[in-house]
Amino acid sequence: MSTWLITGASSGLGRALAEHVLNAGHNLVATARNTDSVDDLVNAYPDTALTTILDVTERASIDAAVTAAQERFGGIDVIVNNAGYGYTGAVEEGENDAVARLFATNFFGPVDLIKAALPGMRDRGTGTIINVSSVGARVPIPGGGYYAAAKAAIEGLSGSLRQEVEPLGLRVMVIEPGSMRTEFRGRSADHADTQLEAYDKVLGRTGDKALGPQRGDPAKAAAAIVRAVEDPEPPGLLLLGTDALGGFHAATRAATGDVEQFEHLTRSTDATL
Amino acid sequence: MSTWLITGASSGLGAALARTVLDQGDNAVVTARNTEHLQELVDAYPHTALAMALEISDHDQVVTAVQAGTERFGGIDVLVNNAGHGYRAAVEEASVGEVDELFATNFFGPVDLIKQVLPQMRERRAGTIINVSSIGAPRSNPASGYYTATKAALEGVSDALNREVSPLGIRVMVIEPGAFRTDFSGRSLKPSQTVIEDYAETAGKRRKENDTTNGTQPGDPARAAQTIVDTVQRKDAPFRLLLGSDAVSIVSEELQGRLDEITEWAPLSVTTDFPTSEEHA
C-alpha cells in the first residue's frame, strides 16, 4: 500500500486515477480547488481517502496539503501533478495576464508542489513524481503555442529532476496523454479574448468546428499509469493512446529529418583544430 | 539588403552574428542591456548599424527598439532572439525570484519581441523569426532544469508560431547550438544561492564554480554566425537547425533513446483507447 497525492482530482483523468488508486487499496490525498467535488471519495473510502483544498498557485495551500498528507498517512509516495488547463490563441493574440496565469497553474505551481514534497521523499529515500503533460507539448497545433510551451517546460524540467533525484532513490515520470474523453475541451479550456482575423483560418475559427469524439478512456489511462508506477523499472516518459504514439512518431521523424538533411551545415561550425 | 534585429549583440554568438550581417552589407539593429558594449560595431558601420538599449523583460524598451529600427531602416526583416542566460541549480535549490527572472529573460521577453514585430511582418507577408535555443532543450542535464524549461518553452511556442505564420509568408526557425567558445559559462551563467548537500554529486558538479568547459568549447561563433546567415538565405531552411558536431551526436542520441523507451512501452500506451466502432460491431 502506498500513499498518493493527486491534484485536479475532481474531474477527468485526475478523477479516474483517484478512483483507481483507492479501489486498488492505496491511500489517497485527493486535492481540488473546491473539495465539494471530491468529498464523495471520502464517503466511499473513509479510511484511505483524504481531501484537501489545493490551488497550485497558492503556495500556502500546497504546504498545507503536503503537511496534511504527512500527518494522516506518514508521507507521500506518489505525487501526481495533474491539475492544469488549456489556453487557445495564436502566439500574437496571447494576453500577458492570461499567459502568466497559464504558466502559474501548468508550470510554476507543479514545480512548487514538487519542491514541497521533495524533502520528505529524500528523507525516506523513496518516492515517485508524476507530471501529466500532453502530446500537445510535442506536437503543438496552431493556437496551442502557450499551452505547449508550459507543458514542454515541465517536461524539460522533469528530465533534469530525474537525473538529480534518481541517485537518491526517487523516480520521475512524464505522462503524455493523447486526447481523452474528459471535459478538457470544455471546463478546462481558456482562450485569448483578442482574435485577429489573420489567424482565423489557420486556427480553424472559420466554418465547422466540430471535433470527433476523443479516443482516450480516462479509466484505462488511470490503470496504465498505475501499472507503470508499479513497474520495477518505470519509464521516464509514458504515452497514453494511439494518437499520442502517432504524434510522437511524427515529431521524431520531423526532428530526425531536419538533423540529417542539414548535418553538413551543422558540422561546419566547429572550430578548426 | 535586409534589416536584422539581434538581441544580446554585445558578446558571444549575438556579437558574431551582428558582425557577419553588417559585413555583408545588411542593416542591423543591435541591442544589449548596455549600449556601451555596442559602440565598436556602430563606429565600424555608422550607416547600417543602430544600437538600442534593450532589457528584454522591459516591455517599453521592446516597443521602442522595434519602433526605432523600423523608422531608421523601414522595417525588420529578420528578428533574432539571441539574448538569454543560463542558471545552474537543482530543481529543489532554486529560488522563485531567480526562476522568475530567468523566464522573463529567456521566454517571456523573446515572446514579447515576437509579438511586436509580427504586425509589420504580416503586413509585408514576409519576415523571418529566429529563436536561439540550445541543445539543452532536447537534452536535460542535472542543475539545468529551469534553463531547459525556458528553452523547451521557447521551442514549443516557436513550433506553434511556425504553423500559424507560415501561411502568412513568415518563417520561424529554432537554432540549437552545442557548446560554443563564448562567455556563456562565464558571464552568462548564474548559480542558485541555495545549495542542498544531497545534490552535490549531480547538480553540484555542474554548478558554475565547478564548470571546467569554459574556453575549451568546440564551436566557433564566427562560423556559427555565417551558417545562420547562409541558412536564412535558403528557401528550404529547416525549422530546427543544430550548430556544432557535438549537437548532432547529442540530439541524435536523445531522439533514439526516447524512441527506444516509447517503443518498449507502446504495448501499454495503446491499451487506453476506447474500442473503435468497428470493434463494437
mmCIF file of C-alpha atoms in Angstrom, chain B residues 40-259:
data_model
loop_
_atom_site.group_PDB
_atom_site.id
_atom_site.type_symbol
_atom_site.label_atom_id
_atom_site.label_comp_id
_atom_site.label_asym_id
_atom_site.label_seq_id
_atom_site.Cartn_x
_atom_site.Cartn_y
_atom_site.Cartn_z
ATOM 1 C CA GLU B 40 32.591 49.459 -31.563
ATOM 2 C CA LEU B 41 30.080 47.943 -34.006
ATOM 3 C CA VAL B 42 28.315 51.250 -34.582
ATOM 4 C CA ASP B 43 31.646 53.016 -35.120
ATOM 5 C CA ALA B 44 32.604 50.417 -37.726
ATOM 6 C CA TYR B 45 29.220 50.574 -39.520
ATOM 7 C CA PRO B 46 27.784 54.028 -38.822
ATOM 8 C CA HIS B 47 25.249 53.898 -41.682
ATOM 9 C CA THR B 48 23.938 50.383 -41.267
ATOM 10 C CA ALA B 49 24.147 49.672 -37.528
ATOM 11 C CA LEU B 50 21.738 51.067 -34.962
ATOM 12 C CA ALA B 51 22.429 50.360 -31.294
ATOM 13 C CA MET B 52 19.479 50.221 -28.885
ATOM 14 C CA ALA B 53 19.430 49.632 -25.138
ATOM 15 C CA LEU B 54 17.209 46.644 -24.528
ATOM 16 C CA GLU B 55 16.442 44.846 -21.320
ATOM 17 C CA ILE B 56 14.270 42.176 -22.897
ATOM 18 C CA SER B 57 11.966 41.954 -19.876
ATOM 19 C CA ASP B 58 11.183 45.682 -20.177
ATOM 20 C CA HIS B 59 8.146 45.945 -22.448
ATOM 21 C CA ASP B 60 8.617 49.685 -23.125
ATOM 22 C CA GLN B 61 12.172 49.099 -24.296
ATOM 23 C CA VAL B 62 10.999 46.247 -26.540
ATOM 24 C CA VAL B 63 8.442 48.542 -28.183
ATOM 25 C CA THR B 64 10.988 51.350 -28.543
ATOM 26 C CA ALA B 65 13.659 49.129 -30.110
ATOM 27 C CA VAL B 66 11.265 47.823 -32.767
ATOM 28 C CA GLN B 67 9.918 51.312 -33.500
ATOM 29 C CA ALA B 68 13.377 52.867 -33.777
ATOM 30 C CA GLY B 69 14.631 50.078 -36.042
ATOM 31 C CA THR B 70 11.562 50.334 -38.238
ATOM 32 C CA GLU B 71 11.832 54.115 -38.568
ATOM 33 C CA ARG B 72 15.529 54.007 -39.357
ATOM 34 C CA PHE B 73 15.553 51.138 -41.860
ATOM 35 C CA GLY B 74 11.929 50.864 -42.972
ATOM 36 C CA GLY B 75 11.154 47.546 -41.277
ATOM 37 C CA ILE B 76 12.592 44.482 -39.563
ATOM 38 C CA ASP B 77 13.105 41.507 -41.895
ATOM 39 C CA VAL B 78 14.871 39.112 -39.563
ATOM 40 C CA LEU B 79 14.399 39.009 -35.810
ATOM 41 C CA VAL B 80 16.986 37.051 -33.830
ATOM 42 C CA ASN B 81 16.053 36.355 -30.223
ATOM 43 C CA ASN B 82 19.552 35.599 -29.040
ATOM 44 C CA ALA B 83 19.771 37.270 -25.608
ATOM 45 C CA GLY B 84 19.482 34.867 -22.714
ATOM 46 C CA HIS B 85 21.423 33.344 -19.902
ATOM 47 C CA GLY B 86 21.932 30.087 -18.039
ATOM 48 C CA TYR B 87 21.046 29.181 -14.479
ATOM 49 C CA ARG B 88 22.521 26.279 -12.554
ATOM 50 C CA ALA B 89 20.527 24.845 -9.676
ATOM 51 C CA ALA B 90 18.932 21.564 -8.716
ATOM 52 C CA VAL B 91 15.163 21.900 -9.114
ATOM 53 C CA GLU B 92 14.784 21.906 -5.337
ATOM 54 C CA GLU B 93 17.528 24.507 -4.822
ATOM 55 C CA ALA B 94 16.065 27.243 -6.997
ATOM 56 C CA SER B 95 14.509 30.378 -5.586
ATOM 57 C CA VAL B 96 11.288 31.774 -7.008
ATOM 58 C CA GLY B 97 12.857 35.164 -7.749
ATOM 59 C CA GLU B 98 15.765 33.695 -9.682
ATOM 60 C CA VAL B 99 13.488 31.475 -11.734
ATOM 61 C CA ASP B 100 11.072 34.332 -12.497
ATOM 62 C CA GLU B 101 13.958 36.420 -13.771
ATOM 63 C CA LEU B 102 15.214 33.529 -15.919
ATOM 64 C CA PHE B 103 11.778 33.038 -17.524
ATOM 65 C CA ALA B 104 11.407 36.787 -18.080
ATOM 66 C CA THR B 105 14.712 36.896 -19.966
ATOM 67 C CA ASN B 106 14.690 33.578 -21.812
ATOM 68 C CA PHE B 107 10.990 33.136 -22.565
ATOM 69 C CA PHE B 108 8.526 35.958 -21.891
ATOM 70 C CA GLY B 109 10.859 38.675 -23.233
ATOM 71 C CA PRO B 110 11.522 36.938 -26.559
ATOM 72 C CA VAL B 111 7.780 36.266 -26.961
ATOM 73 C CA ASP B 112 7.066 39.944 -26.315
ATOM 74 C CA LEU B 113 9.542 40.931 -29.010
ATOM 75 C CA ILE B 114 7.996 38.466 -31.461
ATOM 76 C CA LYS B 115 4.567 39.990 -30.831
ATOM 77 C CA GLN B 116 5.977 43.439 -31.552
ATOM 78 C CA VAL B 117 7.437 42.542 -34.974
ATOM 79 C CA LEU B 118 4.600 40.305 -36.164
ATOM 80 C CA PRO B 119 2.165 43.047 -37.289
ATOM 81 C CA GLN B 120 4.660 44.576 -39.750
ATOM 82 C CA MET B 121 5.828 41.158 -40.964
ATOM 83 C CA ARG B 122 2.208 40.139 -41.565
ATOM 84 C CA GLU B 123 1.598 43.359 -43.424
ATOM 85 C CA ARG B 124 4.555 42.691 -45.744
ATOM 86 C CA ARG B 125 3.788 38.953 -45.919
ATOM 87 C CA ALA B 126 7.495 38.390 -45.322
ATOM 88 C CA GLY B 127 9.935 38.001 -42.469
ATOM 89 C CA THR B 128 11.992 35.521 -40.505
ATOM 90 C CA ILE B 129 11.917 34.943 -36.760
ATOM 91 C CA ILE B 130 14.888 33.091 -35.318
ATOM 92 C CA ASN B 131 14.811 31.907 -31.731
ATOM 93 C CA VAL B 132 18.148 30.808 -30.341
ATOM 94 C CA SER B 133 17.532 27.810 -28.124
ATOM 95 C CA SER B 134 20.113 25.240 -27.030
ATOM 96 C CA ILE B 135 20.789 21.516 -27.209
ATOM 97 C CA GLY B 136 19.918 21.858 -23.541
ATOM 98 C CA ALA B 137 16.279 21.985 -24.695
ATOM 99 C CA PRO B 138 16.080 18.437 -26.075
ATOM 100 C CA ARG B 139 18.607 17.070 -23.612
ATOM 101 C CA SER B 140 18.229 17.852 -19.916
ATOM 102 C CA ASN B 141 21.181 17.816 -17.565
ATOM 103 C CA PRO B 142 21.364 17.945 -13.773
ATOM 104 C CA ALA B 143 21.258 21.552 -12.494
ATOM 105 C CA SER B 144 19.793 22.805 -15.767
ATOM 106 C CA GLY B 145 16.120 22.030 -15.235
ATOM 107 C CA TYR B 146 14.916 25.611 -15.264
ATOM 108 C CA TYR B 147 17.142 26.646 -18.161
ATOM 109 C CA THR B 148 15.926 23.643 -20.142
ATOM 110 C CA ALA B 149 12.348 24.560 -19.219
ATOM 111 C CA THR B 150 12.733 28.089 -20.627
ATOM 112 C CA LYS B 151 14.294 26.846 -23.849
ATOM 113 C CA ALA B 152 11.801 23.995 -24.278
ATOM 114 C CA ALA B 153 9.017 26.541 -23.738
ATOM 115 C CA LEU B 154 10.510 28.834 -26.376
ATOM 116 C CA GLU B 155 10.736 25.914 -28.804
ATOM 117 C CA GLY B 156 7.142 24.899 -28.088
ATOM 118 C CA VAL B 157 5.864 28.383 -28.787
ATOM 119 C CA SER B 158 8.077 28.580 -31.901
ATOM 120 C CA ASP B 159 6.653 25.358 -33.306
ATOM 121 C CA ALA B 160 3.055 26.529 -32.957
ATOM 122 C CA LEU B 161 4.001 30.013 -34.213
ATOM 123 C CA ASN B 162 5.633 28.496 -37.281
ATOM 124 C CA ARG B 163 2.370 26.733 -38.131
ATOM 125 C CA GLU B 164 0.409 29.961 -37.531
ATOM 126 C CA VAL B 165 2.514 32.339 -39.614
ATOM 127 C CA SER B 166 3.891 30.243 -42.448
ATOM 128 C CA PRO B 167 0.574 30.650 -44.345
ATOM 129 C CA LEU B 168 1.188 34.417 -43.962
ATOM 130 C CA GLY B 169 4.641 34.254 -45.595
ATOM 131 C CA ILE B 170 6.646 34.389 -42.363
ATOM 132 C CA ARG B 171 9.258 31.808 -41.398
ATOM 133 C CA VAL B 172 10.178 30.682 -37.907
ATOM 134 C CA MET B 173 13.436 28.931 -37.083
ATOM 135 C CA VAL B 174 14.885 27.476 -33.912
ATOM 136 C CA ILE B 175 18.648 27.309 -33.557
ATOM 137 C CA GLU B 176 20.094 24.717 -31.193
ATOM 138 C CA PRO B 177 23.784 25.417 -30.675
ATOM 139 C CA GLY B 178 26.054 22.911 -28.994
ATOM 140 C CA ALA B 179 28.900 24.269 -26.883
ATOM 141 C CA PHE B 180 30.445 27.392 -28.387
ATOM 142 C CA ARG B 181 33.534 29.265 -27.338
ATOM 143 C CA THR B 182 31.685 32.231 -25.890
ATOM 144 C CA ASP B 183 31.367 33.626 -22.402
ATOM 145 C CA PHE B 184 28.166 31.616 -21.802
ATOM 146 C CA SER B 185 29.636 29.526 -18.983
ATOM 147 C CA GLY B 186 31.230 32.671 -17.569
ATOM 148 C CA ARG B 187 29.331 35.926 -17.655
ATOM 149 C CA SER B 188 26.053 34.386 -18.859
ATOM 150 C CA LEU B 189 25.704 31.681 -16.209
ATOM 151 C CA LYS B 190 24.118 32.277 -12.818
ATOM 152 C CA PRO B 191 24.104 29.803 -9.910
ATOM 153 C CA SER B 192 21.403 29.469 -7.245
ATOM 154 C CA GLN B 193 22.064 30.937 -3.798
ATOM 155 C CA THR B 194 20.778 27.813 -2.043
ATOM 156 C CA VAL B 195 22.878 24.658 -2.051
ATOM 157 C CA ILE B 196 21.500 21.304 -0.778
ATOM 158 C CA GLU B 197 24.103 18.688 0.096
ATOM 159 C CA ASP B 198 22.068 15.770 -1.340
ATOM 160 C CA TYR B 199 22.649 17.166 -4.841
ATOM 161 C CA ALA B 200 26.441 17.532 -4.534
ATOM 162 C CA GLU B 201 27.110 14.583 -6.868
ATOM 163 C CA THR B 202 24.600 15.586 -9.541
ATOM 164 C CA ALA B 203 23.626 19.258 -9.777
ATOM 165 C CA GLY B 204 26.586 20.283 -7.617
ATOM 166 C CA LYS B 205 29.120 19.037 -10.137
ATOM 167 C CA ARG B 206 27.599 21.260 -12.794
ATOM 168 C CA ARG B 207 27.454 24.411 -10.711
ATOM 169 C CA LYS B 208 29.325 27.377 -12.072
ATOM 170 C CA GLU B 209 32.213 27.136 -9.625
ATOM 171 C CA ASN B 210 32.858 23.564 -10.809
ATOM 172 C CA ASP B 211 32.470 24.249 -14.531
ATOM 173 C CA THR B 212 35.634 23.405 -16.432
ATOM 174 C CA THR B 213 34.374 23.721 -20.006
ATOM 175 C CA ASN B 214 34.811 27.476 -20.352
ATOM 176 C CA GLY B 215 37.394 28.251 -23.034
ATOM 177 C CA THR B 216 37.546 24.742 -24.484
ATOM 178 C CA GLN B 217 34.156 24.513 -26.234
ATOM 179 C CA PRO B 218 34.383 23.080 -29.752
ATOM 180 C CA GLY B 219 32.130 25.597 -31.534
ATOM 181 C CA ASP B 220 33.372 28.712 -33.354
ATOM 182 C CA PRO B 221 30.870 31.605 -33.004
ATOM 183 C CA ALA B 222 32.014 33.267 -36.243
ATOM 184 C CA ARG B 223 31.348 30.096 -38.228
ATOM 185 C CA ALA B 224 28.006 29.668 -36.471
ATOM 186 C CA ALA B 225 27.081 33.216 -37.500
ATOM 187 C CA GLN B 226 27.983 32.559 -41.129
ATOM 188 C CA THR B 227 25.969 29.335 -41.113
ATOM 189 C CA ILE B 228 22.909 31.116 -39.710
ATOM 190 C CA VAL B 229 23.153 33.806 -42.400
ATOM 191 C CA ASP B 230 23.589 31.183 -45.153
ATOM 192 C CA THR B 231 20.634 29.188 -43.835
ATOM 193 C CA VAL B 232 18.304 32.196 -43.663
ATOM 194 C CA GLN B 233 19.018 32.812 -47.365
ATOM 195 C CA ARG B 234 17.934 29.285 -48.320
ATOM 196 C CA LYS B 235 14.402 28.657 -49.488
ATOM 197 C CA ASP B 236 14.438 25.222 -47.856
ATOM 198 C CA ALA B 237 15.661 26.362 -44.435
ATOM 199 C CA PRO B 238 14.771 23.850 -41.712
ATOM 200 C CA PHE B 239 12.550 24.696 -38.752
ATOM 201 C CA ARG B 240 15.249 23.447 -36.404
ATOM 202 C CA LEU B 241 18.944 23.905 -37.100
ATOM 203 C CA LEU B 242 21.619 22.364 -34.906
ATOM 204 C CA LEU B 243 25.017 24.017 -34.722
ATOM 205 C CA GLY B 244 28.142 22.000 -33.978
ATOM 206 C CA SER B 245 29.153 18.346 -34.323
ATOM 207 C CA ASP B 246 28.517 17.856 -30.618
ATOM 208 C CA ALA B 247 24.908 18.912 -31.173
ATOM 209 C CA VAL B 248 24.404 16.222 -33.832
ATOM 210 C CA SER B 249 25.551 13.389 -31.599
ATOM 211 C CA ILE B 250 23.760 14.663 -28.501
ATOM 212 C CA VAL B 251 20.417 15.257 -30.218
ATOM 213 C CA SER B 252 20.562 12.033 -32.268
ATOM 214 C CA GLU B 253 21.277 10.055 -29.109
ATOM 215 C CA GLU B 254 18.442 11.801 -27.281
ATOM 216 C CA LEU B 255 15.927 11.155 -30.095
ATOM 217 C CA GLN B 256 16.956 7.493 -30.332
ATOM 218 C CA GLY B 257 16.837 6.981 -26.565
ATOM 219 C CA ARG B 258 13.339 8.396 -26.337
ATOM 220 C CA LEU B 259 12.187 6.362 -29.332
#
